Coordinates of C-alpha atoms in Angstrom, one line a residue:
M1 CA -22.7 -40.3 5.9
P2 CA -22.1 -44.0 5.2
K3 CA -20.3 -46.1 7.9
Q4 CA -17.3 -46.8 5.6
S5 CA -16.7 -43.0 5.2
L6 CA -16.8 -42.5 9.0
K7 CA -14.2 -45.3 9.5
N8 CA -11.8 -43.7 7.0
K9 CA -12.3 -40.3 8.6
D10 CA -11.5 -41.8 12.1
K11 CA -8.3 -43.4 10.7
R12 CA -7.2 -40.0 9.1
L13 CA -7.9 -38.1 12.3
K14 CA -6.0 -40.7 14.4
N15 CA -2.8 -40.0 12.4
L16 CA -3.0 -36.3 13.0
K17 CA -0.5 -34.9 15.4
P18 CA -0.7 -31.3 16.7
W19 CA 2.2 -28.9 16.3
K20 CA 4.5 -28.6 19.3
P21 CA 4.7 -25.2 20.8
G22 CA 7.0 -23.0 18.8
Q23 CA 7.0 -25.4 15.8
S24 CA 5.9 -24.3 12.4
G25 CA 4.2 -26.5 9.8
N26 CA 6.4 -24.9 7.1
P27 CA 9.8 -24.3 8.7
K28 CA 11.5 -23.1 5.5
G29 CA 8.6 -20.8 4.7
R30 CA 7.3 -19.8 1.3
P31 CA 10.0 -20.0 -1.4
P32 CA 10.9 -16.5 -2.8
K33 CA 9.6 -15.5 -6.1
L34 CA 12.3 -15.3 -8.7
I35 CA 11.0 -12.3 -10.6
S36 CA 8.2 -9.9 -9.7
F37 CA 7.1 -6.6 -11.1
T38 CA 7.8 -5.0 -7.8
S39 CA 11.3 -6.3 -7.5
L40 CA 12.1 -5.2 -11.0
L41 CA 10.7 -1.8 -10.4
K42 CA 12.6 -1.3 -7.1
E43 CA 15.8 -2.2 -8.9
E44 CA 15.2 0.0 -12.0
I45 CA 14.0 3.1 -10.1
T46 CA 17.4 3.5 -8.4
R47 CA 19.3 3.5 -11.8
V48 CA 20.3 6.6 -13.6
N49 CA 18.2 7.5 -16.6
Q50 CA 20.7 7.4 -19.5
E51 CA 18.6 9.9 -21.5
D52 CA 18.6 12.5 -18.8
K53 CA 21.3 15.1 -19.4
E54 CA 21.8 15.7 -15.7
K55 CA 22.1 11.9 -15.1
R56 CA 19.4 11.8 -12.4
T57 CA 17.8 8.5 -11.2
W58 CA 14.3 7.5 -12.2
A59 CA 13.2 8.2 -8.6
Q60 CA 14.5 11.7 -8.8
L61 CA 12.7 12.3 -12.1
I62 CA 9.4 10.9 -10.7
V63 CA 9.7 13.3 -7.7
I64 CA 10.2 16.3 -10.0
A65 CA 7.3 15.3 -12.3
T66 CA 5.0 14.8 -9.3
M67 CA 6.0 18.2 -7.8
K68 CA 5.3 19.9 -11.2
L69 CA 1.9 18.3 -11.4
A70 CA 1.1 19.3 -7.8
I71 CA 2.1 22.9 -8.5
K72 CA -0.2 22.9 -11.6
G73 CA -3.1 21.9 -9.3
N74 CA -3.3 18.2 -10.0
A75 CA -5.2 17.0 -7.0
A76 CA -3.8 13.4 -7.0
A77 CA -0.2 14.7 -7.2
L78 CA -0.9 17.3 -4.5
R79 CA -2.4 14.7 -2.2
E80 CA 0.6 12.4 -2.8
V81 CA 3.1 15.1 -1.9
W82 CA 1.2 16.2 1.3
E83 CA 0.7 12.6 2.5
R84 CA 4.4 11.9 1.9
I85 CA 5.4 15.0 3.9
D86 CA 2.8 15.1 6.7
G87 CA 1.4 11.5 6.6
K88 CA -2.1 10.5 5.7
T89 CA -4.8 12.5 7.4
K90 CA -7.7 11.0 9.2
N91 CA -11.2 12.0 8.1
T92 CA -12.4 13.3 11.5
P93 CA -15.3 15.7 11.8
L94 CA -14.5 19.3 12.7
P95 CA -15.2 20.4 16.3
E96 CA -18.3 22.6 16.8
E97 CA -16.1 25.6 17.7
I98 CA -14.3 25.5 14.3
K99 CA -17.6 25.0 12.5
L100 CA -18.9 28.2 14.1
V101 CA -15.9 30.2 13.0
F102 CA -16.5 29.1 9.3
K103 CA -20.3 29.3 9.4
G104 CA -20.4 32.6 7.6
C105 CA -17.5 31.9 5.2
S106 CA -17.8 30.6 1.7
M107 CA -15.3 29.2 -0.8
P108 CA -14.6 31.1 -4.0
G109 CA -17.4 30.5 -6.4
Q110 CA -19.9 29.4 -3.8
S111 CA -22.8 31.3 -2.3
P112 CA -22.4 32.2 1.4
A113 CA -23.5 29.6 4.0
K114 CA -26.8 30.2 5.7

């Protein structure tokens, strides 16, 4: 690095002052976004669907549609319903005792386990 660049760097570093404890470099924080898709969706989903004869909200209609899909066997809808009710499950391996119980069992359409 040329000597001139080092002198300029030293001058810049000399002017730096560390933040005091508890002080933020951006006290007002990030300015809020005026319009976002999420904010518009959150606002609209609580409104009543004017085309619905029973005057249900969009959220109510989405819940009903998701339940109908889950009942028909739609895996994504079923997973969504279960995770909303019971929380997301962890993918943990089964204990050996449980594996032994199911060793001789098979799912419909599968050949028995060996």
